[in-house]
CSV table of C-alpha atoms in Angstrom, one decimal:
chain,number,residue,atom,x,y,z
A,1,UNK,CA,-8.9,32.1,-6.6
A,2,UNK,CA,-11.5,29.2,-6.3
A,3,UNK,CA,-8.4,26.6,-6.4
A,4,UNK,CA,-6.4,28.4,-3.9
A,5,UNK,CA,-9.9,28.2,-1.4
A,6,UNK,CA,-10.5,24.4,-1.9
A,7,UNK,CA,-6.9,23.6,-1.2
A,8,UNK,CA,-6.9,25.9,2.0
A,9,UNK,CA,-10.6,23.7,2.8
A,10,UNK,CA,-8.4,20.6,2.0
A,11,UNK,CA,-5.1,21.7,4.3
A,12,UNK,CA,-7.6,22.6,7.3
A,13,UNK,CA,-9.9,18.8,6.8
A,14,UNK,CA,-6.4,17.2,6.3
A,15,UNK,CA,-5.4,19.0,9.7
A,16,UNK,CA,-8.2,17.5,11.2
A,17,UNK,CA,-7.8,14.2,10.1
A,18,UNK,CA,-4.1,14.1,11.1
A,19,UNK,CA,-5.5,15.1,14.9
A,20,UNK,CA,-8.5,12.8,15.0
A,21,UNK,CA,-6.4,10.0,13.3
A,22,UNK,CA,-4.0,10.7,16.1
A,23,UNK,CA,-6.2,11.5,19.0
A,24,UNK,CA,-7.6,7.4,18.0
A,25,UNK,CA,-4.5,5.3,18.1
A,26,UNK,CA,-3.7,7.4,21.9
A,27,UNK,CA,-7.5,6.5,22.9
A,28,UNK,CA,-6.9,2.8,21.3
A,29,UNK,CA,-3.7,2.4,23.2
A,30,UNK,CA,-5.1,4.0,26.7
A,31,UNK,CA,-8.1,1.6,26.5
A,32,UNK,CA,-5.3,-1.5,25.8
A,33,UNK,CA,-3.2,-0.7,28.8
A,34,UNK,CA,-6.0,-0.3,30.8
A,35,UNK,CA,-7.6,-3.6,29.8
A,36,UNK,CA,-4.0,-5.4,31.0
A,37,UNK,CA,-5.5,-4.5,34.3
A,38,UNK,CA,-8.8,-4.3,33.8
A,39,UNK,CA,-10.4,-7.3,31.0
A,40,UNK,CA,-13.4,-6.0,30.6
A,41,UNK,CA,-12.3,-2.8,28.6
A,42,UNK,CA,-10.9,-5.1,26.2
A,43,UNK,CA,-15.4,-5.2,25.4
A,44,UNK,CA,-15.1,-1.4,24.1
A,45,UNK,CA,-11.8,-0.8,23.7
A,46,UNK,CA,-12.6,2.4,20.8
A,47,UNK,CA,-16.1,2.7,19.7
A,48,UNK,CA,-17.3,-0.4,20.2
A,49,UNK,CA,-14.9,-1.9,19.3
A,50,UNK,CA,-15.1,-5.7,21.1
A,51,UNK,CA,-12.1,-7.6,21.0
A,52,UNK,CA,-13.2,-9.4,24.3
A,53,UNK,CA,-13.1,-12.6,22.9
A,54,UNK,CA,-10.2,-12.9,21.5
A,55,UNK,CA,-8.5,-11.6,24.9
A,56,UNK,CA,-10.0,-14.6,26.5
A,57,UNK,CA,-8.6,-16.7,24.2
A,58,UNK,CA,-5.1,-15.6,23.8
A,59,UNK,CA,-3.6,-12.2,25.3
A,60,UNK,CA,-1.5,-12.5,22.8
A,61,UNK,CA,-3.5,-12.7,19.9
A,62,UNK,CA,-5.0,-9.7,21.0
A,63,UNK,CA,-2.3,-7.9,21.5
A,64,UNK,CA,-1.2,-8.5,18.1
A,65,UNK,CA,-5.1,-6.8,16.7
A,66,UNK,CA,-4.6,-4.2,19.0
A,67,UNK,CA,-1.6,-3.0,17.5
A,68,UNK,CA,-2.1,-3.4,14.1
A,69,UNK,CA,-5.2,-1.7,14.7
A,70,UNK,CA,-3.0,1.1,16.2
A,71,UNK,CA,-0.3,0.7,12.8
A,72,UNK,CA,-3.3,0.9,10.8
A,73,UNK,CA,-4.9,4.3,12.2
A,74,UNK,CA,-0.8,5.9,12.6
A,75,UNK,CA,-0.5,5.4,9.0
A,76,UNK,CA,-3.6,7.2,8.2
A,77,UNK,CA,-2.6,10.0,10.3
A,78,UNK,CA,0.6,9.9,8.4
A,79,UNK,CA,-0.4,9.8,5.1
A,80,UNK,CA,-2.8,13.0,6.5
A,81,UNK,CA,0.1,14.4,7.7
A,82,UNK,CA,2.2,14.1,4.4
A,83,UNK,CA,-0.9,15.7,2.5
A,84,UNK,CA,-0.6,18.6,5.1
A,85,UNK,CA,2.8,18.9,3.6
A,86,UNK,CA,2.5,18.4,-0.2
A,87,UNK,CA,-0.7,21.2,0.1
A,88,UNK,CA,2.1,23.1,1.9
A,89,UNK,CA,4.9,23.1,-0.7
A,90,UNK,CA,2.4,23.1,-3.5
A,91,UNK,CA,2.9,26.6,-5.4
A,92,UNK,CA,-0.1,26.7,-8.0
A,93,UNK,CA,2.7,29.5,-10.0
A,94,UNK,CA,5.0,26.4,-10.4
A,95,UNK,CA,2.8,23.0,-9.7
A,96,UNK,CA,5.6,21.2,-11.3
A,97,UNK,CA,8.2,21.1,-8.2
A,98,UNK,CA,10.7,17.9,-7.6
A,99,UNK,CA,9.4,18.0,-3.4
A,100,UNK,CA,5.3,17.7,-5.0
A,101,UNK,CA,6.9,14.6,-7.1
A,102,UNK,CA,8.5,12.9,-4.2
A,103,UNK,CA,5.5,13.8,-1.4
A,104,UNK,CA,3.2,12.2,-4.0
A,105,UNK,CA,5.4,8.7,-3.7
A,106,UNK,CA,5.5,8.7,0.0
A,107,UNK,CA,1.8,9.4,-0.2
A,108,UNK,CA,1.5,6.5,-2.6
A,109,UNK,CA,4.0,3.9,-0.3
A,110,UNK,CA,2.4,4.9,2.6
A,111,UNK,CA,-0.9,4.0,1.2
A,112,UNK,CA,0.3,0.9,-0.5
A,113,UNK,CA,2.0,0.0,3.3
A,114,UNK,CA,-1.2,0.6,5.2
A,115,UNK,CA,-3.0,-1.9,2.3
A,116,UNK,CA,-0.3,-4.6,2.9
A,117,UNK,CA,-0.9,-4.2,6.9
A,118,UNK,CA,-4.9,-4.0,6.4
A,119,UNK,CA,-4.4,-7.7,4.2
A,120,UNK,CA,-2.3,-9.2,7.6
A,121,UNK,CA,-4.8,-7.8,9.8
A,122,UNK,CA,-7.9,-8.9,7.8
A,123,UNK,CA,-6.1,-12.4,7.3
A,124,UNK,CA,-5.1,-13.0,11.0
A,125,UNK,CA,-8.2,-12.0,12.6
A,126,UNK,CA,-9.9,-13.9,9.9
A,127,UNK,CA,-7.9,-16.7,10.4
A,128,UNK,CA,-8.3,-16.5,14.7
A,129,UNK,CA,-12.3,-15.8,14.1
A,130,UNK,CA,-13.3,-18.4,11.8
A,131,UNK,CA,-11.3,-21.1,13.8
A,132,UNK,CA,-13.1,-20.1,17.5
A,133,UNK,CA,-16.0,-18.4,15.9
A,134,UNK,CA,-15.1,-15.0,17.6
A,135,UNK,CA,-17.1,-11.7,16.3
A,136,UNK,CA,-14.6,-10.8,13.1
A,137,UNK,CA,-14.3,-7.1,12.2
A,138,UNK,CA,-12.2,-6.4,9.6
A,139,UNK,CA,-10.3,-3.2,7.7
A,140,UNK,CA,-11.0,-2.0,4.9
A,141,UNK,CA,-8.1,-2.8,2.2
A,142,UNK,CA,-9.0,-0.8,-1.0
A,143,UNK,CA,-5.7,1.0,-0.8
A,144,UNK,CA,-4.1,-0.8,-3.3
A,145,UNK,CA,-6.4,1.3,-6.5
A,146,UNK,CA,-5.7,4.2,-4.7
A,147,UNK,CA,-1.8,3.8,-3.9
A,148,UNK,CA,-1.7,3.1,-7.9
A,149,UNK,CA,-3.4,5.8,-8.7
A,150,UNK,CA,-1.2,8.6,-6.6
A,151,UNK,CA,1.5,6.8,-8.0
A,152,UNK,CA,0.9,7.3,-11.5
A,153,UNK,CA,-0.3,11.2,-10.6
A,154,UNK,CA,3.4,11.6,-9.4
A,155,UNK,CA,4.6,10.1,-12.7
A,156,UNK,CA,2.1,12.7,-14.3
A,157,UNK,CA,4.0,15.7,-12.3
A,158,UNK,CA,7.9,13.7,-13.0
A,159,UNK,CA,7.4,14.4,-16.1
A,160,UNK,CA,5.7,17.7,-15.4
A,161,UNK,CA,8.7,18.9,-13.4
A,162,UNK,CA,11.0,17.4,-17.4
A,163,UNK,CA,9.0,19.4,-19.5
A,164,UNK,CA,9.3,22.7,-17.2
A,165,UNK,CA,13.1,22.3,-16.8
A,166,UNK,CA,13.7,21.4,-20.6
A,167,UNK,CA,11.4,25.0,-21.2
A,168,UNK,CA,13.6,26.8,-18.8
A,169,UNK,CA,16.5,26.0,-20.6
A,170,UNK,CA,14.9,26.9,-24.3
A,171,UNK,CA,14.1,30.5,-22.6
């Protein structure tokens, strides 16, 4: 009974990650097309966030932080949005279920993904920042340990799922 409690707690935080994550990439976008018109919202485009300077120096180059900023934060509410789903499908009679095994990879690519877009990000705003000595404000890219470790939790229920079928058959 306690599990089946912390996973409903997990479903309904998941939930409202998937909506906040959400709710910030429309927010980030609003305040970018409103700063086409309007340069100064390009000083607090999302919680402070100030990418000011580097509209100044190249609309371009901030268009490009802008939306990997938005990528970044649609992944997140992805990879929310796939837990939704594997806390969905999971039956804790019969854990051991070929749809747990493959939400648990697309969890783990997704999170490997949103590493490889953080390491762009961090390395072209690094790379703008440094050269014009803009404000630099990077994203977090621990993923990597994390994606790794999902994946080898969906190896763990793989071969979950083989023992369970080879059982079935014995019976």
């Amino acid at each position: 009974m306690k599990t089946e409690t912390i996973l409903k707690i997990m479903k309904f935080f998941s939930w409202f990650a998937f909506i906040g994550l959400m709710i910030k990439c429309g927010v980030i976008l609003t305040s970018y097309i409103a700063s086409i018109y309007k340069p100064e919202m390009a000083k607090n485009l999302f919680e402070g966030l100030n990418l000011f300077e580097y509209y100044n120096h190249s609309f371009v180059n901030y268009s490009f932080l802008v939306f990997y900023k938005i990528i970044l934060f649609a992944i997140e509410a992805y990879i929310a949005y796939l837990v939704i789903i594997l806390l969905k499908k999971l039956n804790l009679e019969k854990p051991f279920k070929i749809d747990i095994h493959k939400m648990m990879k697309k969890i783990s690519y997704a999170i490997f993904y949103l590493w490889v877009i953080a390491i762009v990000h961090n390395t072209h705003i690094q790379f703008i920042g440094k050269k014009h000595d803009f404000e630099i404000s990077l994203f977090s890219s621990d993923f990597v340990f994390l994606s790794l470790i999902i994946f080898i939790f969906a190896q763990i229920v793989k071969r979950g799922i083989e023992i369970q079928s080879e059982n079935d058959l014995t019976i």
